[in-house]
Short mmCIF file of C-alpha atoms in Angstrom, two decimals:
data_model
loop_
_atom_site.label_atom_id
_atom_site.label_comp_id
_atom_site.label_asym_id
_atom_site.label_seq_id
_atom_site.Cartn_x
_atom_site.Cartn_y
_atom_site.Cartn_z
CA UNK Q 69 79.10 46.50 83.59
CA UNK Q 70 75.60 46.92 82.47
CA UNK Q 71 72.90 45.52 84.19
CA UNK Q 72 69.06 46.20 83.54
CA UNK Q 73 65.52 44.51 84.76
CA UNK Q 74 62.47 45.40 83.15
CA UNK Q 75 59.40 45.42 84.76
CA UNK Q 76 56.13 45.35 82.79
CA UNK Q 77 57.01 47.17 79.61
CA UNK Q 78 59.79 49.60 81.37
CA UNK Q 79 63.31 48.55 81.17
CA UNK Q 80 65.84 49.85 84.21
CA UNK Q 81 69.28 49.62 82.66
CA UNK Q 82 72.25 50.07 85.59
CA UNK Q 83 75.60 51.78 84.04
CA UNK Q 84 77.85 49.47 86.02
CA UNK Q 85 78.07 47.67 90.42
CA UNK Q 86 77.86 51.72 92.02
CA UNK Q 87 75.12 52.73 90.22
CA UNK Q 88 73.05 49.24 91.16
CA UNK Q 89 74.00 49.15 94.92
CA UNK Q 90 72.96 53.10 95.12
CA UNK Q 91 69.79 52.40 93.13
CA UNK Q 92 69.11 49.74 95.14
CA UNK Q 93 69.59 50.98 98.29
CA UNK Q 94 66.24 52.19 100.66
CA UNK Q 95 66.13 55.64 100.75
CA UNK Q 96 67.45 58.30 102.17
CA UNK Q 97 68.78 61.93 101.66
CA UNK Q 98 72.13 61.94 101.55
CA UNK Q 99 71.79 59.15 98.03
CA UNK Q 100 69.40 62.30 97.26
CA UNK Q 101 72.16 64.78 98.13
CA UNK Q 102 74.69 63.05 95.87
CA UNK Q 103 72.20 62.47 92.82
CA UNK Q 104 72.87 58.83 92.93
CA UNK Q 105 69.27 57.60 95.05
CA UNK Q 106 66.17 55.50 92.63
CA UNK Q 107 63.87 58.43 91.28
CA UNK Q 108 60.87 55.87 91.67
CA UNK Q 109 60.02 53.00 93.94
CA UNK Q 110 59.91 50.82 91.02
CA UNK Q 111 63.42 51.63 89.83
CA UNK Q 112 64.57 50.87 93.11
CA UNK Q 113 62.74 47.32 93.19
CA UNK Q 114 63.77 46.87 89.91
CA UNK Q 115 67.47 48.07 91.29
CA UNK Q 116 66.85 45.11 93.92
CA UNK Q 117 65.88 42.58 91.91
CA UNK Q 118 69.12 42.65 89.53
CA UNK Q 119 71.40 42.61 92.88
CA UNK Q 120 69.56 39.92 93.99
CA UNK Q 121 70.82 37.98 91.16
CA UNK Q 122 74.04 38.86 91.07
CA UNK Q 123 76.75 36.65 92.19
CA UNK Q 124 78.78 37.34 95.57
CA UNK Q 125 82.03 37.00 93.34
CA UNK Q 126 81.09 39.83 91.27
CA UNK Q 127 82.43 41.98 94.20
CA UNK Q 128 85.71 40.21 94.33
CA UNK Q 129 86.00 40.81 90.58
CA UNK Q 130 84.63 44.26 89.58
CA UNK Q 131 86.26 46.86 92.77
CA UNK Q 132 83.72 50.32 93.16
CA UNK Q 133 86.51 52.06 93.79
CA UNK Q 134 89.50 50.67 91.52
CA UNK Q 135 92.34 49.47 93.11
CA UNK Q 136 95.05 51.40 92.55
CA UNK Q 137 93.60 54.83 93.78
CA UNK Q 138 92.22 54.12 97.29
CA UNK Q 139 93.53 52.22 100.28
CA UNK Q 140 91.18 51.16 101.21
CA UNK Q 141 90.21 49.10 98.54
CA UNK Q 142 94.04 47.80 98.86
CA UNK Q 143 93.07 46.52 102.45
CA UNK Q 144 90.03 45.12 101.46
CA UNK Q 145 91.27 42.70 98.37
CA UNK Q 146 94.73 42.20 99.83
CA UNK Q 147 93.04 40.70 103.15
CA UNK Q 148 89.87 38.64 102.45
CA UNK Q 149 90.48 35.27 103.44
CA UNK Q 150 89.66 33.08 100.54
CA UNK Q 151 89.23 30.54 102.21
CA UNK Q 152 86.77 31.98 105.09
CA UNK Q 153 84.75 32.52 101.75
CA UNK Q 154 84.47 29.27 100.43
CA UNK Q 155 81.55 27.88 102.09
CA UNK Q 156 79.13 30.75 100.87
CA UNK Q 157 81.13 31.26 97.67
CA UNK Q 158 78.71 29.84 94.81
CA UNK Q 159 75.76 32.40 96.71
CA UNK Q 160 73.95 35.01 94.77
CA UNK Q 161 73.22 38.37 97.00
CA UNK Q 162 70.05 37.11 97.68
CA UNK Q 163 71.01 33.58 98.36
CA UNK Q 164 73.10 35.13 100.77
CA UNK Q 165 70.41 36.33 102.37
CA UNK Q 166 68.76 33.36 102.44
CA UNK Q 167 71.43 31.82 103.87
CA UNK Q 168 71.73 34.37 106.41
CA UNK Q 169 68.34 33.95 107.98
CA UNK Q 170 68.63 29.73 107.94
CA UNK Q 171 69.93 27.61 110.80
CA UNK Q 172 72.73 26.98 109.02
CA UNK Q 173 73.97 30.67 109.57
CA UNK Q 174 74.86 29.64 113.28
CA UNK Q 175 76.77 31.87 115.77
CA UNK Q 176 79.67 29.85 115.08
CA UNK Q 177 79.61 29.35 111.46
CA UNK Q 178 79.05 33.25 110.61
CA UNK Q 179 82.18 34.12 113.29
CA UNK Q 180 84.03 31.49 110.60
CA UNK Q 181 82.97 33.61 107.40
CA UNK Q 182 83.32 36.81 108.41
CA UNK Q 183 86.74 37.56 107.04
CA UNK Q 184 85.35 36.14 103.34
CA UNK Q 185 82.54 38.35 103.56
CA UNK Q 186 83.46 41.88 102.04
CA UNK Q 187 82.14 44.79 102.44
CA UNK Q 188 80.70 45.55 99.91
CA UNK Q 189 79.08 41.80 100.02
CA UNK Q 190 77.40 43.28 103.54
CA UNK Q 191 76.04 46.00 101.84
CA UNK Q 192 74.60 44.96 99.64
CA UNK Q 193 72.90 41.68 100.87
CA UNK Q 194 71.54 44.53 103.91
CA UNK Q 195 69.96 46.23 100.48
CA UNK Q 196 67.73 43.22 100.38
CA UNK Q 197 66.89 43.04 103.87
CA UNK Q 198 63.88 44.34 105.69
CA UNK Q 199 64.12 45.51 109.74
CA UNK Q 200 63.93 42.37 110.89
CA UNK Q 201 66.40 40.53 108.50
CA UNK Q 202 68.48 42.80 109.90
CA UNK Q 203 68.04 41.99 113.47
CA UNK Q 204 67.40 38.30 113.58
CA UNK Q 205 71.29 38.17 111.22
CA UNK Q 206 72.76 40.41 113.32
CA UNK Q 207 71.55 38.72 116.58
CA UNK Q 208 73.42 35.92 115.59
CA UNK Q 209 76.67 37.54 115.65
CA UNK Q 210 78.50 37.34 118.85
CA UNK Q 211 81.85 39.80 119.36
CA UNK Q 212 83.53 39.39 122.36
CA UNK Q 213 86.63 41.92 123.05
CA UNK Q 214 89.04 41.95 126.13
CA UNK Q 215 91.22 44.74 127.59
CA UNK Q 216 90.32 45.31 131.25
CA UNK Q 217 86.78 43.83 131.33
CA UNK Q 218 84.78 41.35 128.49
CA UNK Q 219 82.60 43.13 126.52
CA UNK Q 220 80.33 41.77 123.76
CA UNK Q 221 79.18 38.54 125.83
CA UNK Q 222 75.25 37.12 124.96
CA UNK Q 223 72.78 38.45 126.97
CA UNK Q 224 75.12 41.87 128.37
CA UNK Q 225 74.92 45.82 127.51
CA UNK Q 226 77.44 48.12 127.62
CA UNK Q 227 77.95 51.57 128.21
CA UNK Q 228 80.18 54.09 127.50
CA UNK Q 229 79.76 57.23 130.12
CA UNK Q 230 79.92 60.18 127.89
CA UNK Q 231 80.99 62.97 130.47
CA UNK Q 232 81.74 65.79 127.86
CA UNK Q 233 81.89 69.15 129.11
CA UNK Q 234 81.40 72.85 126.91
CA UNK Q 235 84.38 74.08 128.63
CA UNK Q 236 86.10 70.69 129.88
CA UNK Q 237 85.75 71.94 133.30
CA UNK Q 238 86.98 69.16 135.76
CA UNK Q 239 84.43 69.28 138.36
CA UNK Q 240 81.45 69.64 135.83
CA UNK Q 241 83.20 66.51 134.09
CA UNK Q 242 83.71 64.50 137.60
CA UNK Q 243 80.09 65.24 138.08
CA UNK Q 244 78.61 63.49 135.06
CA UNK Q 245 81.49 60.63 135.86
CA UNK Q 246 79.71 60.26 139.29
CA UNK Q 247 76.12 60.22 137.77
CA UNK Q 248 76.84 57.54 135.62
CA UNK Q 249 79.25 55.48 138.02
CA UNK Q 250 75.43 55.80 140.09
CA UNK Q 251 73.36 54.44 137.43
CA UNK Q 252 75.70 51.37 136.66
CA UNK Q 253 77.50 52.55 133.30
CA UNK Q 254 81.06 53.07 132.19
CA UNK Q 255 81.78 49.42 131.24
CA UNK Q 256 82.22 49.84 127.43
CA UNK Q 257 84.33 52.98 128.54
CA UNK Q 258 84.97 56.21 129.83
CA UNK Q 259 85.37 58.72 126.97
CA UNK Q 260 85.14 62.43 127.11
CA UNK Q 261 84.79 64.44 123.77
CA UNK Q 262 87.20 67.43 125.00
CA UNK Q 263 86.88 70.83 123.38
CA UNK Q 264 90.60 71.61 123.84
CA UNK Q 265 93.52 70.09 121.37
CA UNK Q 266 96.23 71.12 123.50
CA UNK Q 267 98.16 68.99 124.42
CA UNK Q 268 98.77 69.91 128.49
CA UNK Q 269 94.84 69.81 128.85
CA UNK Q 270 94.05 66.82 126.65
CA UNK Q 271 96.95 65.37 129.19
CA UNK Q 272 95.27 66.22 132.17
CA UNK Q 273 91.74 64.90 131.45
CA UNK Q 274 93.46 61.09 130.56
CA UNK Q 275 95.52 61.82 133.90
CA UNK Q 276 91.59 62.48 136.12
CA UNK Q 277 90.34 59.73 134.63
CA UNK Q 278 93.32 57.18 135.42
CA UNK Q 279 93.43 58.50 138.48
CA UNK Q 280 89.38 57.69 139.22
CA UNK Q 281 90.06 54.39 137.52
CA UNK Q 282 92.97 53.09 139.76
CA UNK Q 283 91.61 54.82 142.95
CA UNK Q 284 88.35 53.08 142.95
CA UNK Q 285 89.60 49.79 140.89
CA UNK Q 286 87.64 50.07 138.23
CA UNK Q 287 87.49 47.38 135.79
CA UNK Q 288 87.03 49.44 132.45
CA UNK Q 289 88.98 51.45 130.14
CA UNK Q 290 89.64 55.23 129.86
CA UNK Q 291 89.57 57.15 126.20
CA UNK Q 292 90.29 61.32 125.52
CA UNK Q 293 89.05 61.52 121.98
CA UNK Q 294 91.68 63.86 120.60
CA UNK Q 295 93.22 63.58 117.12
CA UNK Q 296 95.03 60.31 116.80
CA UNK Q 297 98.10 62.55 116.51
CA UNK Q 298 97.36 64.27 119.50
CA UNK Q 299 97.52 60.70 121.30
CA UNK Q 300 100.48 58.94 119.88
CA UNK Q 301 102.40 62.40 121.21
CA UNK Q 302 100.30 61.83 124.33
CA UNK Q 303 102.11 58.46 124.74
CA UNK Q 304 105.67 59.10 124.04
CA UNK Q 305 105.25 61.81 126.20
CA UNK Q 306 104.22 58.90 129.19
CA UNK Q 307 100.55 60.32 129.69
CA UNK Q 308 98.46 56.93 131.12
CA UNK Q 309 96.40 56.40 128.31
CA UNK Q 310 94.55 53.26 127.49
CA UNK Q 311 92.13 53.56 123.95
CA UNK Q 312 93.46 54.69 120.68
CA UNK Q 313 90.39 57.16 119.44
CA UNK Q 314 89.93 58.16 115.77
CA UNK Q 315 86.98 58.46 113.39
CA UNK Q 316 87.79 57.00 110.52
CA UNK Q 317 85.84 56.46 106.73
CA UNK Q 318 85.68 54.09 103.82
CA UNK Q 319 87.72 55.54 101.02
CA UNK Q 320 91.39 56.93 101.44
CA UNK Q 321 89.95 60.57 100.58
CA UNK Q 322 87.49 60.31 103.84
CA UNK Q 323 90.38 60.02 105.89
CA UNK Q 324 92.34 62.38 104.42
CA UNK Q 325 90.15 64.58 104.96
CA UNK Q 326 90.46 63.50 109.11
CA UNK Q 327 93.75 63.83 108.45
CA UNK Q 328 94.93 59.91 108.81
CA UNK Q 329 96.24 57.09 107.28
CA UNK Q 330 96.46 53.30 107.35
CA UNK Q 331 100.02 53.21 108.13
CA UNK Q 332 99.41 56.01 110.99
CA UNK Q 333 96.49 54.22 112.53
CA UNK Q 334 98.71 51.35 112.63
CA UNK Q 335 101.59 53.92 114.31
CA UNK Q 336 98.97 54.20 117.16
CA UNK Q 337 97.96 50.96 117.89
CA UNK Q 338 101.73 49.76 118.24
CA UNK Q 339 102.25 52.63 119.98
CA UNK Q 340 98.85 52.00 122.95
CA UNK Q 341 100.41 48.12 122.52
CA UNK Q 342 104.06 49.41 124.06
CA UNK Q 343 102.39 50.51 127.10
CA UNK Q 344 100.59 47.52 128.22
CA UNK Q 345 98.15 48.45 130.64
CA UNK Q 346 95.54 46.68 129.51
CA UNK Q 347 94.57 43.52 132.11
CA UNK Q 348 92.50 41.19 130.37
CA UNK Q 349 93.54 41.83 126.65
CA UNK Q 350 94.87 43.50 124.47
CA UNK Q 351 91.93 45.33 121.98
CA UNK Q 352 92.30 48.72 122.66
CA UNK Q 353 91.33 50.54 119.99
CA UNK Q 354 88.22 52.57 119.61
CA UNK Q 355 87.15 53.88 116.05
CA UNK Q 356 83.46 55.96 115.22
CA UNK Q 357 82.16 56.09 111.99
CA UNK Q 358 78.35 57.42 110.48
CA UNK Q 359 77.02 57.27 107.84
CA UNK Q 360 77.18 61.01 105.17
CA UNK Q 361 81.48 61.05 106.42
CA UNK Q 362 82.57 60.54 102.84
CA UNK Q 363 79.70 62.48 100.80
CA UNK Q 364 80.61 65.42 103.22
CA UNK Q 365 84.10 65.44 102.64
CA UNK Q 366 83.41 64.89 98.56
CA UNK Q 367 85.19 61.68 99.03
CA UNK Q 368 82.55 59.25 98.27
CA UNK Q 369 83.92 58.20 94.26
CA UNK Q 370 80.07 57.99 93.30
CA UNK Q 371 79.65 55.19 95.81
CA UNK Q 372 76.23 55.27 98.22
CA UNK Q 373 76.44 56.50 101.69
CA UNK Q 374 75.61 52.90 103.18
CA UNK Q 375 78.26 50.63 100.85
CA UNK Q 376 80.80 53.36 101.94
CA UNK Q 377 80.34 52.89 105.82
CA UNK Q 378 80.43 49.42 105.36
CA UNK Q 379 83.81 50.05 104.19
CA UNK Q 380 84.73 51.91 107.06
CA UNK Q 381 84.18 48.68 109.13
CA UNK Q 382 86.75 46.82 106.58
CA UNK Q 383 89.34 49.67 108.56
CA UNK Q 384 88.37 49.24 112.04
CA UNK Q 385 88.62 45.49 111.88
CA UNK Q 386 92.05 44.97 110.24
CA UNK Q 387 93.28 46.90 113.86
CA UNK Q 388 91.49 44.13 115.81
CA UNK Q 389 89.46 47.32 118.06
CA UNK Q 390 87.74 46.88 121.06
CA UNK Q 391 85.23 48.98 120.66
CA UNK Q 392 83.24 50.98 117.19
CA UNK Q 393 80.47 52.77 116.73
CA UNK Q 394 77.92 54.09 114.61
CA UNK Q 395 77.35 57.69 115.46
CA UNK Q 396 74.67 57.30 113.09
CA UNK Q 397 72.40 60.92 113.37
CA UNK Q 398 74.87 63.45 113.81
CA UNK Q 399 75.67 63.85 111.23
CA UNK Q 400 72.53 65.29 110.71
CA UNK Q 401 69.64 65.07 108.17
CA UNK Q 402 70.98 66.08 104.75
CA UNK Q 403 72.39 62.71 105.31
CA UNK Q 404 69.39 60.85 107.18
CA UNK Q 405 66.65 62.66 107.36
CA UNK Q 406 64.12 61.59 109.73
CA UNK Q 407 63.49 59.19 112.46
CA UNK Q 408 62.88 56.06 109.65
CA UNK Q 409 65.80 56.51 108.08
CA UNK Q 410 68.15 57.47 111.18
CA UNK Q 411 66.46 53.77 112.67
CA UNK Q 412 67.21 52.29 109.66
CA UNK Q 413 70.40 53.02 109.08
CA UNK Q 414 71.28 52.25 112.41
CA UNK Q 415 70.13 48.53 111.99
CA UNK Q 416 72.17 48.41 108.67
CA UNK Q 417 75.22 49.77 109.75
CA UNK Q 418 74.66 47.13 113.09
CA UNK Q 419 74.13 44.50 111.28
CA UNK Q 420 77.47 44.83 108.39
CA UNK Q 421 79.45 45.99 111.34
CA UNK Q 422 78.38 42.13 113.47
CA UNK Q 423 78.58 40.54 109.62
CA UNK Q 424 82.20 41.74 109.33
CA UNK Q 425 83.46 40.79 113.05
CA UNK Q 426 83.16 43.87 114.65
CA UNK Q 427 82.37 45.23 118.46
CA UNK Q 428 80.10 46.99 117.00
CA UNK Q 429 77.49 49.66 119.19
CA UNK Q 430 75.96 52.62 118.32
CA UNK Q 431 75.07 56.18 119.78
CA UNK Q 432 71.53 56.45 119.02
CA UNK Q 433 71.51 59.86 118.02
CA UNK Q 434 69.88 62.78 115.95
CA UNK Q 435 70.57 66.60 115.84
CA UNK Q 436 67.75 69.14 116.85
CA UNK Q 437 67.58 70.14 113.15
CA UNK Q 438 66.96 66.40 112.12
CA UNK Q 439 62.80 65.59 111.67
CA UNK Q 440 63.88 63.17 114.53
CA UNK Q 441 62.39 63.00 118.35
CA UNK Q 442 63.52 60.42 121.73
CA UNK Q 443 60.54 58.39 120.62
CA UNK Q 444 62.11 57.46 117.36
CA UNK Q 445 65.53 56.83 119.36
CA UNK Q 446 63.33 54.74 121.90
CA UNK Q 447 62.27 52.80 118.94
CA UNK Q 448 66.28 52.62 117.73
CA UNK Q 449 67.40 51.60 120.86
CA UNK Q 450 65.23 49.04 121.34
CA UNK Q 451 65.46 47.43 118.37
CA UNK Q 452 69.15 47.38 118.67
CA UNK Q 453 69.06 45.60 121.60
CA UNK Q 454 67.33 42.97 120.36
CA UNK Q 455 69.76 42.83 117.07
CA UNK Q 456 72.16 42.23 120.16
CA UNK Q 457 74.38 45.80 120.22
CA UNK Q 458 77.62 45.44 122.19
CA UNK Q 459 77.12 48.91 123.89
CA UNK Q 460 75.45 52.48 123.11
CA UNK Q 461 76.27 55.69 124.81
CA UNK Q 462 75.64 56.88 127.94
CA UNK Q 463 75.03 61.11 128.33
CA UNK Q 464 73.41 62.57 131.09
CA UNK Q 465 70.10 63.36 130.48
CA UNK Q 466 70.72 62.11 126.84
CA UNK Q 467 71.03 65.45 126.20
CA UNK Q 468 75.15 66.22 125.30
CA UNK Q 469 75.58 70.02 126.14
CA UNK Q 470 79.38 70.08 124.11
CA UNK Q 471 78.43 68.34 120.99
CA UNK Q 472 74.57 69.36 120.72
CA UNK Q 473 73.01 66.69 119.98
CA UNK Q 474 70.56 64.19 121.17
CA UNK Q 475 71.92 60.78 122.20
CA UNK Q 476 71.01 57.90 125.07
CA UNK Q 477 71.12 58.42 128.81
CA UNK Q 478 71.80 56.37 131.48
CA UNK Q 479 67.89 56.07 132.22
CA UNK Q 480 67.76 54.72 129.24
CA UNK Q 481 70.29 51.62 129.43
CA UNK Q 482 68.65 50.89 132.94
CA UNK Q 483 65.38 50.65 130.23
CA UNK Q 484 66.61 48.31 128.07
CA UNK Q 485 68.70 46.16 130.89
CA UNK Q 486 65.49 45.51 132.51
CA UNK Q 487 63.35 45.21 129.40
CA UNK Q 488 65.48 42.03 127.93
CA UNK Q 489 67.18 41.07 131.29
CA UNK Q 490 70.41 42.18 129.91
CA UNK Q 491 73.78 42.60 132.02
CA UNK Q 492 76.79 44.45 132.53
CA UNK Q 493 80.01 43.55 131.37
CA UNK Q 494 80.71 40.54 134.09
CA UNK Q 495 83.36 42.23 135.35
CA UNK Q 496 82.18 45.41 136.06
CA UNK Q 497 78.97 44.21 137.22
CA UNK Q 498 80.59 42.67 140.15
CA UNK Q 499 82.65 45.75 141.25
CA UNK Q 500 79.49 47.44 141.34
CA UNK Q 501 77.80 44.60 143.47
CA UNK Q 502 81.25 44.98 145.62
CA UNK Q 503 80.67 48.65 145.94
CA UNK Q 504 77.10 48.31 147.01
CA UNK Q 505 76.22 50.38 143.59
CA UNK Q 506 74.15 47.51 142.46
CA UNK Q 507 72.12 44.18 144.10
CA UNK Q 508 72.77 40.57 143.08
CA UNK Q 509 70.01 40.78 140.74
CA UNK Q 510 71.65 44.31 139.20
CA UNK Q 511 69.59 46.36 140.91
CA UNK Q 512 70.13 50.27 141.51
CA UNK Q 513 69.50 52.21 145.04
CA UNK Q 514 71.19 49.33 147.72
CA UNK Q 515 71.64 50.76 150.90
CA UNK Q 516 75.61 49.74 150.45
CA UNK Q 517 75.83 52.65 148.05
CA UNK Q 518 76.76 54.62 151.62
CA UNK Q 519 80.20 53.27 151.71
CA UNK Q 520 81.64 54.35 148.61
CA UNK Q 521 79.50 57.47 147.55
CA UNK Q 522 81.08 59.60 150.15
CA UNK Q 523 83.95 59.01 147.98
CA UNK Q 524 83.40 59.81 144.78
CA UNK Q 525 81.20 62.58 145.75
CA UNK Q 526 84.67 63.93 147.16
CA UNK Q 527 86.56 63.32 144.08
CA UNK Q 528 84.24 64.54 141.89
CA UNK Q 529 84.23 67.31 144.37
CA UNK Q 530 88.07 67.72 144.26
CA UNK Q 531 88.73 67.02 140.64
CA UNK Q 532 90.96 69.27 139.33
CA UNK Q 533 93.38 69.74 135.90
#
């Protein structure tokens, strides 16, 4: 496939669909590092113009990564829903953008179409969209999931309580847990990134979280973000495990670098389902992704990083996850150089995930050597709130002292909820009210909080592994 477009006296030629997609992408350091990016703004605009006129059917006829060489491609092709695709089959990429922004694309219509849209189609249309387009289209999507509570309802915002500690110290973890619960965080899940890979110590972390949730009857779910093989072993050993976590990528080779394949993810899901720990539903997989993961593993096959990211969402979609989030600025400035690129990537990822039918959250974050600061994160957080993001992270002080990156704090979630009138997961909100931690309007600091605070404090002070 050879594609071209003339601007004035100059003609721009794109050697294939991969080249066109990469050249049409908004500027970012990862694509430049890979030698894929447009060399000028004019070349980027020429690529966008060609892409806009491309029929969506092109993505079904021309795989960016060969079917026989990549199991993610095979998953995308083999699970494509022709019936769901039928209403938009005749559209071009530009036509899809117009349709998404029109009144014809309602919440119900988008849900019905999600399985007919491939990740490459989602990535392509995102490249033609301004930030406001990404926000408006994503806001129309509603993806609701259940385990012990209800996540993703319109007008709600959940928070993953992330009580990481650089030595997995139980009292340090418990102190962060107490802090988060006092601020009304934790409805998405309580999830620990462990330092250790020792099975006995990991089991102790799972039991610590299980004891907290059971003792106080908290309608939420826990997760220890160990490798999926450790989680399968823990399930087989009878450890009380709620969610199964794994980082995933958009190519087979990327997933191989994580030590996984699709069959292993299926095995993990089946193992967790056998525990029957969900009370409201059986959505129990938790996936994290991030632009740049394929390139950093030398596994991108010449495909731009945002399209690789969208392909990771096809992997997530296969396993009916409770939670998916892009850790958008975590990989570093080699892939997203500054606040502007991080903001754009976060909006792209959220839009593409929601369009494909995923319960999409975003870790609004950056590393300290990126050209970004907390003001940039405030901007992205606010934009994502208006776009209907399912959940964000809650880290004490927004500073993860174990993973050494900057994210969002418990206070940031309070800001967004107050600004936009967003509620917590309904079951979690009711629990907070029953415990006296919030009032009927969802505000903190009621006098009744003294009834549960001493018990939570005692739990934190006596936490042991």
